[in-house]
XYZ file of C-alpha atoms in Angstrom:
694
model
C 55.364 46.451 -29.830
C 56.695 43.263 -31.493
C 57.732 45.231 -34.592
C 59.140 48.226 -32.738
C 62.582 48.858 -34.234
C 65.780 48.221 -32.335
C 66.429 51.959 -32.431
C 63.748 52.371 -29.750
C 65.799 50.280 -27.357
C 68.947 52.173 -28.300
C 67.106 55.408 -27.616
C 66.160 54.209 -24.186
C 69.737 53.266 -23.479
C 70.823 56.832 -24.189
C 67.954 58.435 -22.287
C 68.003 56.580 -19.007
C 69.677 58.088 -15.979
C 69.391 58.007 -12.200
C 68.098 60.980 -10.215
C 68.467 60.780 -6.448
C 65.671 61.894 -4.135
C 63.641 63.494 -6.905
C 60.709 65.399 -5.402
C 58.152 64.348 -8.000
C 57.737 62.144 -11.029
C 59.160 63.500 -14.252
C 57.626 62.928 -17.638
C 59.386 60.141 -19.511
C 58.627 58.846 -23.003
C 58.453 55.194 -22.004
C 58.358 55.000 -18.205
C 60.491 55.136 -15.099
C 61.959 53.074 -12.312
C 61.238 54.461 -8.856
C 63.483 53.132 -6.076
C 61.916 53.336 -2.623
C 63.764 53.896 0.638
C 64.510 50.180 0.985
C 66.034 50.199 -2.494
C 63.092 48.240 -3.898
C 62.464 49.212 -7.542
C 58.985 49.904 -8.854
C 58.807 49.866 -12.641
C 56.156 51.878 -14.491
C 56.071 51.385 -18.244
C 53.852 52.604 -21.037
C 53.866 49.207 -22.747
C 54.949 45.669 -21.991
C 58.481 45.866 -23.351
C 59.049 49.138 -21.495
C 58.330 47.360 -18.217
C 60.816 44.635 -19.104
C 63.351 47.322 -19.960
C 62.875 48.955 -16.569
C 63.102 45.535 -14.929
C 66.452 44.934 -16.598
C 67.700 48.386 -15.613
C 66.695 47.811 -11.983
C 68.320 44.372 -12.023
C 71.646 45.899 -13.051
C 71.287 48.714 -10.526
C 70.705 46.370 -7.582
C 72.509 43.182 -8.636
C 74.598 44.062 -11.696
C 77.837 42.316 -10.767
C 76.082 39.167 -9.631
C 73.751 38.848 -12.616
C 76.390 39.577 -15.231
C 78.554 36.891 -13.622
C 75.650 34.440 -13.885
C 75.075 35.360 -17.526
C 78.743 34.761 -18.291
C 78.443 31.333 -16.693
C 75.304 30.538 -18.700
C 77.220 31.307 -21.901
C 79.777 28.668 -20.998
C 82.473 31.340 -21.149
C 83.116 31.971 -17.468
C 86.688 30.619 -17.636
C 87.361 32.965 -20.543
C 86.289 35.904 -18.422
C 87.592 34.903 -14.972
C 90.065 32.051 -15.141
C 90.467 28.376 -14.443
C 88.268 28.283 -11.323
C 85.321 28.420 -13.745
C 86.348 25.540 -15.996
C 84.083 22.876 -14.497
C 81.063 25.159 -14.753
C 81.845 25.824 -18.417
C 82.247 22.143 -19.167
C 78.830 21.420 -17.654
C 77.148 24.155 -19.687
C 78.937 23.211 -22.909
C 78.311 19.477 -22.569
C 74.592 20.108 -22.061
C 74.312 22.532 -25.018
C 72.769 25.168 -22.759
C 73.597 28.266 -24.765
C 72.864 26.715 -28.141
C 69.500 25.455 -26.920
C 68.738 28.835 -25.362
C 69.249 30.425 -28.768
C 66.768 28.010 -30.320
C 64.318 28.579 -27.475
C 64.588 32.333 -27.899
C 63.800 32.066 -31.605
C 60.800 29.825 -30.866
C 59.178 32.387 -28.554
C 56.388 34.656 -29.846
C 57.569 38.000 -31.214
C 56.217 39.952 -28.240
C 58.083 37.873 -25.693
C 61.298 38.016 -27.722
C 60.912 41.783 -27.644
C 60.426 41.600 -23.878
C 63.631 39.587 -23.424
C 65.517 41.993 -25.665
C 64.179 44.935 -23.693
C 65.245 43.381 -20.387
C 68.772 42.929 -21.752
C 68.779 46.454 -23.160
C 67.844 47.838 -19.753
C 70.782 46.066 -18.144
C 73.122 47.299 -20.870
C 71.816 50.843 -20.440
C 72.506 50.894 -16.731
C 76.028 49.539 -17.250
C 76.721 52.161 -19.909
C 75.349 55.007 -17.790
C 77.132 53.842 -14.627
C 80.387 52.128 -15.649
C 81.862 52.846 -12.224
C 79.209 50.621 -10.611
C 80.171 47.485 -12.530
C 83.304 45.542 -11.644
C 85.651 45.845 -14.660
C 86.274 42.106 -14.638
C 82.535 41.434 -14.653
C 81.974 44.008 -17.395
C 83.747 41.664 -19.827
C 80.376 39.971 -20.270
C 78.792 43.119 -21.738
C 76.801 43.669 -23.820
C 74.139 41.071 -23.150
C 71.218 39.970 -25.311
C 67.816 38.365 -25.017
C 69.490 35.005 -25.649
C 71.657 35.548 -22.553
C 68.521 36.124 -20.485
C 67.005 32.902 -21.811
C 70.263 30.985 -21.285
C 70.467 31.984 -17.638
C 66.881 30.850 -17.060
C 67.511 27.579 -18.905
C 70.640 26.839 -16.889
C 68.929 27.706 -13.594
C 65.770 25.700 -14.172
C 67.046 22.662 -16.046
C 70.675 22.333 -14.988
C 70.712 23.687 -11.439
C 67.290 22.687 -10.138
C 66.156 19.727 -12.260
C 69.554 18.226 -13.077
C 72.299 19.842 -11.012
C 75.927 19.300 -11.867
C 76.467 18.131 -8.292
C 74.194 15.130 -8.842
C 75.823 14.081 -12.079
C 79.268 14.326 -10.554
C 78.304 12.651 -7.296
C 77.827 15.547 -4.831
C 74.766 17.104 -3.142
C 72.249 19.863 -3.832
C 69.354 21.071 -1.667
C 66.936 23.925 -1.058
C 63.633 24.665 0.673
C 60.574 26.913 1.226
C 57.213 27.434 2.989
C 53.838 28.280 1.430
C 50.260 28.689 2.692
C 46.978 29.606 1.009
C 43.806 30.043 3.091
C 40.271 30.096 1.676
C 37.631 32.631 2.776
C 35.762 30.007 4.804
C 38.807 29.560 7.073
C 39.757 33.248 7.122
C 38.318 35.342 9.964
C 37.738 38.262 7.583
C 36.284 36.131 4.791
C 39.206 37.145 2.574
C 41.722 34.771 0.992
C 45.240 34.728 2.487
C 48.566 33.814 0.851
C 52.059 33.264 2.257
C 55.176 33.163 0.062
C 58.289 32.187 2.021
C 61.168 30.601 0.090
C 64.291 29.438 1.919
C 67.572 29.426 0.050
C 71.246 30.178 0.739
C 72.141 33.688 1.877
C 75.443 33.976 0.009
C 74.979 35.853 -3.296
C 74.386 33.342 -6.094
C 71.801 32.246 -8.652
C 69.593 31.498 -5.601
C 69.488 35.158 -4.476
C 66.059 36.798 -4.502
C 65.111 40.236 -5.821
C 62.000 42.183 -4.762
C 60.348 44.419 -7.363
C 57.038 45.895 -8.523
C 55.972 45.860 -12.188
C 53.218 48.069 -13.616
C 52.116 48.372 -17.224
C 48.974 48.477 -19.363
C 46.612 45.811 -18.056
C 48.909 44.383 -15.399
C 50.185 45.169 -11.922
C 52.501 42.707 -10.172
C 54.534 42.758 -7.007
C 56.806 40.136 -5.538
C 60.195 38.556 -6.002
C 62.214 36.384 -8.285
C 65.688 34.964 -8.509
C 68.190 37.497 -9.769
C 68.581 37.586 -13.518
C 65.145 36.178 -14.330
C 62.925 38.638 -16.241
C 59.686 37.404 -14.634
C 58.401 37.036 -11.082
C 58.321 33.565 -9.527
C 56.601 34.817 -6.358
C 53.948 37.311 -7.346
C 50.688 38.907 -6.319
C 48.388 41.707 -7.357
C 45.034 42.982 -6.158
C 43.228 39.810 -7.328
C 45.544 36.820 -7.006
C 48.977 35.534 -6.146
C 51.194 32.482 -6.410
C 54.362 31.139 -4.855
C 56.729 28.201 -5.291
C 58.445 25.659 -3.099
C 61.094 23.205 -4.201
C 59.657 19.741 -4.796
C 61.301 16.376 -5.243
C 60.031 15.656 -8.739
C 62.336 13.345 -10.678
C 62.592 15.394 -13.858
C 65.955 13.976 -14.849
C 67.573 10.556 -14.762
C 71.160 9.440 -14.253
C 71.841 6.276 -16.229
C 74.832 4.248 -15.105
C 76.635 3.027 -18.205
C 78.530 -0.210 -18.676
C 81.625 0.709 -20.584
C 83.131 -1.631 -23.145
C 85.926 -1.325 -25.685
C 84.569 0.942 -28.402
C 81.714 2.439 -26.383
C 79.021 1.248 -23.951
C 76.698 -1.733 -23.643
C 73.064 -1.229 -24.634
C 70.556 -4.042 -25.194
C 73.351 -6.584 -25.485
C 75.332 -4.632 -28.083
C 78.270 -2.289 -27.843
C 77.316 1.129 -29.176
C 79.841 3.837 -29.954
C 79.466 7.192 -28.231
C 78.471 10.140 -30.346
C 81.260 12.642 -29.939
C 81.614 16.326 -30.589
C 84.626 18.497 -29.995
C 84.074 21.899 -28.450
C 86.548 24.561 -27.479
C 86.598 27.032 -24.652
C 89.063 29.635 -23.493
C 90.704 30.036 -20.107
C 91.994 33.382 -18.928
C 95.539 33.114 -17.624
C 96.983 35.121 -14.694
C 98.650 37.482 -17.181
C 95.355 38.065 -19.023
C 96.208 35.879 -22.011
C 93.559 33.455 -23.258
C 94.427 29.779 -23.645
C 92.199 27.624 -25.840
C 91.231 24.236 -24.445
C 89.374 21.328 -26.036
C 86.389 19.451 -24.633
C 85.270 16.185 -26.177
C 81.573 15.715 -25.423
C 80.296 12.143 -25.467
C 76.643 11.277 -25.857
C 74.867 7.995 -25.300
C 71.318 7.086 -26.281
C 70.079 8.692 -23.074
C 72.022 11.959 -23.279
C 75.414 13.552 -22.579
C 77.926 11.472 -20.657
C 79.920 12.391 -17.549
C 82.527 10.703 -15.392
C 81.660 10.852 -11.694
C 83.983 11.343 -8.761
C 83.191 7.808 -7.600
C 84.575 6.377 -10.846
C 81.219 5.624 -12.446
C 80.161 6.876 -15.867
C 76.635 8.230 -16.289
C 74.438 9.601 -19.045
C 72.061 12.417 -18.106
C 68.530 12.594 -19.507
C 66.512 15.730 -18.721
C 62.785 16.067 -19.304
C 61.398 19.173 -20.959
C 64.275 20.203 -23.203
C 61.701 20.619 -25.952
C 59.672 23.143 -23.882
C 60.891 26.694 -24.197
C 58.003 28.527 -22.561
C 58.846 28.384 -18.852
C 59.529 32.111 -18.463
C 56.452 33.008 -20.454
C 54.321 30.654 -18.341
C 55.283 32.586 -15.208
C 54.597 35.866 -17.015
C 51.166 34.687 -18.129
C 50.329 33.333 -14.660
C 50.866 36.805 -13.259
C 48.420 38.297 -15.747
C 45.712 35.618 -15.518
C 42.264 37.191 -15.090
C 40.498 34.153 -13.659
C 41.100 30.795 -12.032
C 39.933 29.097 -15.227
C 42.546 30.985 -17.238
C 45.207 30.010 -14.720
C 44.303 26.334 -15.197
C 44.899 26.644 -18.916
C 48.279 28.256 -18.300
C 49.393 25.698 -15.712
C 48.378 22.861 -18.023
C 51.187 23.819 -20.411
C 53.714 22.408 -17.906
C 56.515 24.518 -19.332
C 57.874 25.262 -15.844
C 59.924 22.103 -15.304
C 59.762 21.806 -11.512
C 58.548 23.409 -8.232
C 55.369 23.095 -6.236
C 52.986 25.936 -7.033
C 50.629 27.362 -4.407
C 47.965 29.797 -5.604
C 45.222 31.941 -4.070
C 42.789 34.511 -5.464
C 40.258 37.076 -4.330
C 37.379 34.923 -5.559
C 38.294 32.331 -2.939
C 40.148 29.685 -4.931
C 43.313 28.055 -3.622
C 45.452 25.401 -5.231
C 48.466 23.277 -4.428
C 50.134 21.675 -7.473
C 53.027 19.224 -7.469
C 54.182 20.838 -10.684
C 56.835 19.656 -13.085
C 57.727 17.782 -16.223
C 57.645 14.211 -14.929
C 58.706 11.245 -17.092
C 56.401 8.237 -17.263
C 57.741 4.859 -16.155
C 56.329 1.373 -15.956
C 58.530 0.346 -13.033
C 60.356 1.672 -9.989
C 59.674 4.130 -7.184
C 61.130 7.580 -6.534
C 64.244 6.214 -4.837
C 64.926 4.062 -7.881
C 64.554 6.910 -10.355
C 66.582 9.328 -8.237
C 69.425 6.857 -7.963
C 71.687 5.460 -10.655
C 69.403 3.691 -13.125
C 70.749 0.844 -15.286
C 71.715 2.340 -18.626
C 72.438 -0.887 -20.492
C 68.819 -1.557 -21.479
C 66.093 0.215 -23.409
C 63.613 -0.926 -20.755
C 64.613 2.024 -18.565
C 64.618 4.658 -21.326
C 61.628 6.958 -20.840
C 60.168 8.893 -23.754
C 56.872 10.334 -22.446
C 55.865 12.660 -19.619
C 52.782 13.093 -17.464
C 50.056 15.597 -18.228
C 48.771 18.286 -15.863
C 45.676 16.184 -15.188
C 47.856 13.326 -13.936
C 49.868 15.335 -11.380
C 48.950 15.525 -7.671
C 47.022 18.669 -6.838
C 44.602 19.988 -4.237
C 42.003 22.598 -5.221
C 39.601 24.298 -2.790
C 39.710 21.526 -0.156
C 37.085 21.069 2.590
C 39.711 22.016 5.202
C 39.932 25.524 3.734
C 43.694 25.682 3.215
C 46.688 24.247 1.379
C 50.296 24.217 2.559
C 53.693 22.958 1.484
C 57.142 22.992 3.032
C 58.975 20.862 0.440
C 57.293 17.735 1.767
C 55.602 15.200 -0.553
C 52.173 16.301 -1.806
C 50.013 13.935 0.222
C 49.431 16.249 3.206
C 49.040 19.459 1.226
C 45.942 19.840 3.386
C 44.632 17.988 6.428
C 42.526 15.901 6.579
C 44.108 14.507 3.423
C 42.282 14.549 0.109
C 44.972 12.920 -2.054
C 46.876 9.760 -1.235
C 50.140 8.128 -2.251
C 48.454 4.862 -3.221
C 46.496 6.596 -5.985
C 49.578 7.707 -7.943
C 52.590 5.964 -9.465
C 55.187 5.261 -6.753
C 57.832 7.363 -8.525
C 55.794 10.570 -8.113
C 56.916 11.047 -4.499
C 57.706 9.098 -1.369
C 55.052 8.249 1.195
C 56.954 10.038 3.960
C 58.278 10.445 6.479
C 56.837 13.932 6.760
C 59.330 16.414 8.171
C 58.682 18.077 11.520
C 58.682 21.461 9.763
C 55.917 20.216 7.465
C 54.001 18.912 10.465
C 54.426 22.248 12.219
C 53.129 23.983 9.098
C 50.103 21.695 9.000
C 49.261 22.324 12.645
C 49.692 26.088 12.260
C 47.055 25.986 9.525
C 44.793 23.102 10.579
C 44.426 23.733 14.299
C 42.624 27.096 14.422
C 39.013 27.140 13.155
C 39.533 30.605 11.659
C 42.663 32.612 10.906
C 42.775 36.412 11.063
C 45.402 38.317 9.089
C 47.314 39.369 12.226
C 47.247 35.756 13.417
C 48.417 34.642 9.969
C 51.459 36.881 10.418
C 52.084 35.729 13.984
C 51.970 32.084 12.896
C 54.459 32.786 10.116
C 56.858 34.427 12.588
C 56.640 31.530 15.063
C 59.950 30.060 16.214
C 58.234 27.209 18.091
C 60.241 23.959 18.158
C 57.815 21.109 17.464
C 60.342 18.422 18.385
C 60.277 19.751 21.940
C 56.535 19.075 22.121
C 57.143 15.472 21.127
C 59.872 14.563 23.632
C 60.656 17.273 26.172
C 58.120 16.329 28.863
C 59.373 12.741 28.886
C 63.011 13.864 28.832
C 62.504 16.189 31.797
C 60.649 13.473 33.721
C 63.387 10.907 33.055
C 66.193 13.306 33.945
C 64.508 14.532 37.137
C 65.519 11.316 38.914
C 69.224 11.902 38.177
C 71.045 13.425 41.169
C 73.792 15.038 39.075
C 73.641 18.797 39.871
C 74.325 19.728 36.244
C 71.473 17.511 35.075
C 69.197 19.126 37.654
C 70.220 22.563 36.366
C 69.420 21.414 32.824
C 66.069 20.002 33.934
C 65.082 23.323 35.523
C 66.232 25.191 32.433
C 64.343 22.982 29.975
C 61.244 22.890 32.145
C 61.022 26.694 32.149
C 61.692 27.037 28.413
C 58.833 28.277 26.221
C 60.059 26.027 23.375
C 60.899 28.954 21.105
C 64.156 29.682 19.258
C 64.056 33.363 20.210
C 67.011 35.607 20.949
C 66.404 35.570 24.708
C 65.755 31.809 24.942
C 68.213 30.304 27.436
C 67.426 26.630 26.867
C 67.197 26.604 23.070
C 70.905 25.942 22.455
C 70.983 23.116 24.984
C 67.931 21.462 23.462
C 69.351 21.845 19.946
C 72.621 20.238 21.083
C 70.710 17.336 22.641
C 68.446 16.992 19.600
C 71.444 16.453 17.312
C 72.444 13.496 19.443
C 68.902 12.167 19.659
C 67.869 12.523 15.993
C 71.158 12.773 14.128
C 73.268 15.673 12.836
C 70.468 16.852 10.503
C 67.642 16.114 12.978
C 66.112 13.626 10.510
C 66.246 10.224 12.190
C 63.195 8.969 14.075
C 64.950 5.804 15.312
C 65.126 6.997 18.937
C 61.456 7.977 19.183
C 59.104 5.583 20.971
C 56.534 5.980 18.179
C 58.088 6.350 14.746
C 56.546 8.337 11.923
C 53.377 6.762 10.513
C 51.368 7.653 7.397
C 48.276 6.921 9.491
C 49.205 9.802 11.825
C 51.257 11.954 9.481
C 51.216 15.212 11.470
C 51.462 13.741 14.993
C 54.339 11.260 14.766
C 57.109 10.552 15.685
C 56.789 11.052 19.444
C 58.101 9.914 22.814
C 61.391 8.419 23.976
C 62.181 4.836 23.014
C 64.880 4.616 25.692
C 64.564 7.278 28.414
C 67.855 6.276 30.064
C 69.706 6.662 26.804
C 68.041 10.051 26.260
C 69.289 11.199 29.693
C 72.795 10.003 28.814
C 72.556 12.081 25.665
C 71.512 15.043 27.789
C 74.652 14.658 29.899
C 76.743 14.637 26.727
C 74.851 17.696 25.469
C 75.543 19.542 28.741
C 79.273 18.946 28.352
C 79.205 19.950 24.687
C 77.173 23.116 25.326
C 79.582 24.200 28.054
C 82.536 23.586 25.754
C 81.001 25.354 22.766
C 79.004 28.154 24.360
C 80.669 28.555 27.762
C 77.485 27.659 29.632
C 74.331 25.611 29.166
C 72.105 28.694 29.425
C 73.665 31.117 26.948
C 70.929 33.246 25.350
C 70.228 31.969 21.855
C 70.779 35.412 20.307
C 74.220 35.893 21.849
C 75.503 32.973 19.835
C 73.180 33.152 16.809
C 73.739 36.478 15.049
C 72.246 38.288 12.087
C 75.612 39.749 11.141
C 76.412 41.246 7.769
C 78.796 44.091 7.044
C 78.677 46.553 9.926
C 75.358 45.197 11.203
C 75.418 42.626 13.998
C 72.100 41.780 15.688
C 70.667 39.019 17.896
C 69.244 36.191 15.835
C 66.175 33.998 16.092
C 64.755 31.067 14.148
C 66.100 27.571 13.889
C 66.645 24.400 11.926
C 63.576 23.257 10.019
C 64.089 19.603 10.885
C 63.661 20.454 14.560
C 60.153 21.470 13.556
C 60.786 25.223 13.345
C 58.692 27.001 10.710
C 60.848 30.157 10.785
C 63.873 28.491 9.267
C 67.389 29.738 9.791
C 70.135 27.256 9.017
C 73.034 28.419 11.157
C 76.682 28.140 10.209
C 79.208 26.252 12.313
C 80.572 28.294 15.200
C 83.346 30.724 14.347
C 84.880 32.839 17.090
C 82.009 31.835 19.342
C 79.174 32.934 17.079
C 77.237 31.609 14.104
C 75.422 33.351 11.265
C 72.774 32.331 8.706
C 73.832 30.303 5.710
C 70.311 29.484 4.535
C 66.679 30.038 5.433
C 64.432 33.090 5.666
C 64.890 35.174 2.513
C 61.811 36.654 0.818
C 58.495 36.590 2.649
C 55.158 38.135 1.720
C 51.828 37.750 3.490
C 48.813 39.007 1.554
C 45.158 39.371 2.443
C 43.012 39.804 -0.666
C 40.822 42.476 0.888
C 39.831 45.772 -0.746
C 42.405 47.246 -0.793
C 44.770 44.367 -0.226
C 46.955 44.100 2.848
C 50.549 43.092 2.214
C 53.481 42.767 4.574
C 56.838 41.206 3.917
C 60.599 41.250 4.155
C 63.725 40.540 2.151
C 65.917 39.372 5.006
C 69.282 40.117 3.426
C 68.155 43.286 1.648
C 67.380 44.006 -1.987
C 70.847 44.720 -3.352
C 74.124 42.834 -3.611
C 76.072 45.681 -5.188
C 79.201 46.707 -3.259
C 78.585 49.552 -0.856
C 74.802 49.469 -1.162
C 72.994 50.439 2.060
C 70.244 48.065 0.978
C 72.236 44.921 1.719
C 71.636 45.146 5.473
C 68.768 47.593 5.994
C 66.136 44.916 6.690
C 68.094 42.877 9.231
C 66.670 44.884 12.130
C 63.183 43.753 11.130
C 64.435 40.161 11.005
C 65.970 40.466 14.460
C 62.840 42.117 15.871
C 60.513 39.540 14.234
C 58.651 42.320 12.440
C 57.722 42.894 8.806
C 57.533 45.857 6.438
C 54.373 47.143 4.859
C 54.876 46.379 1.175
C 54.301 49.531 -0.858
C 52.361 48.167 -3.783
C 50.408 51.230 -4.966
C 51.881 54.225 -6.770
C 50.563 56.537 -4.046
C 52.423 54.570 -1.360
C 55.603 54.439 -3.396
C 55.572 58.203 -4.015
C 55.674 58.771 -0.259
C 58.936 56.805 0.067
C 61.072 57.736 -2.957
C 64.851 57.444 -2.789
C 65.704 57.720 -6.487
C 64.190 57.768 -9.968
C 65.357 56.560 -13.349
C 63.098 57.865 -16.141
C 63.523 56.306 -19.578
């Protein structure tokens, strides 16, 4: 395949088409994409590059406008295509040499993987050519795309959105989240390994949007999800193994605060001049004309230089810019034939960030605090995630940690691993790794979030976990914070003669401590909890017992000042009445899974309240709120023979305008049910909506 001529890809581009509701598979020279009745594509290819081609075609079919927009941004030409609202994005990409580096990375890849990237791009181009009416004309300016564009998008996403986001360099915020579990046979009621993939990211279409797909070719069969525009799966499983990711806090980049001086910046007692380079970019004007602008890029010893909104000047240093194999590492992980082979692949450390949780049919599980982590001889995580002095070579890192040096848990005595974006130390319980045994900049020593504690209890408490119980635990909307304080709050408030307080006491006492649609006390408790633990539910200052590393999954707890807590309850009663019209409004009347024409009762809550089924709700608008973040892709797999797999893509598997597959899974989300994931060809053929042979 590596030497297959470009004409093969051109031939595919001419051959591919979309046939709706075809009754049976049609012979195709290279393969076909079969779209099931949820719009999920299943790609069947006769060789590796054919599968990538089908993957690209399916990407354009389900997310064409979104992905082409992201590719235009990764080129650093978004302002040229869409105007001055894109200028800051272009400046960030240009200053960090994203597209130029992506070209070098592409050339450094093995011939087969370059062919795969080219095929993915060719598939997207083919769909756009065959269906020009499906692509927004303004977005189509990006076409055609190439394998370098695919690499550039991945590079921007991994290194300059996750590892070193523009928001951090310019003084803003960036966050994300996820859940993951892996259960060994000795803790599984069936004796089969179990795996949960459950990332949480924003719902609005963006580079964070997930895409569900199946990939089948010679010697490999993969099912799962990835972020749109990536040509490999980041959350994947097959009949033998699977892996998932959660966002971790690894400090893979450093912001160096520079001391400016006439002629440059101070470094080791001398004034050094900035390296400068002049780049140009174009900005589309309202009349369609293109105006050329100039960007002067400054570089210090540490890296490119940026002026922050707070008036400070920083240089950005990103680890791993010499490692081009991140996409290929994911691809190879999905095709690993043994746990030993997986270890060799993970040891490359080409994926620059993310926790990795793995499970296989043979019974192995692993949690890895993965990433490209610089080595330091001073400072903790807070130090290295802040503004580091840039006037001395003493803070300039040049080496990174090896795989052997990173925190990991493999096949623990407890029989499970878990992560919910918390530090690695309680990846299983009882703990088997400890903060004191690693450099202090690897991660903080807590506090452990209530969501992470809930996750630990959901896994640690039962002696054995059956598959149905595994699913039920995943779907739990239990509010752990209520377990820690509600009994004391009710007892303290019971002595207050205020009729409204007595009504609240009765309401809270009867509550099952779930954020379900019919819960009548959940909104009142949430309103009180914001007052008790802060607007993001993160402060433990008002608990009687604060969080302790000696009791990591059972603290904080209790009320430090019961009278103050009752006063907060009175304030919460007034606020709930003002916001919701009553203190006992059903949770699902206010919290809605609403998108397009679909409007359903919601469930799930804020992770920092200790809810495992995370939905981050928007501020109230017209008396209701909708998800802005949380449950997206979920898969729960039992590695039986055959495997069992259930899952959901909460917001559907397509962002294309008018697609019925943007909202067709919301009913499952509202009902707290999952879909059977159709992973075999026989299952898929029973649920065909359309075919695209190529």
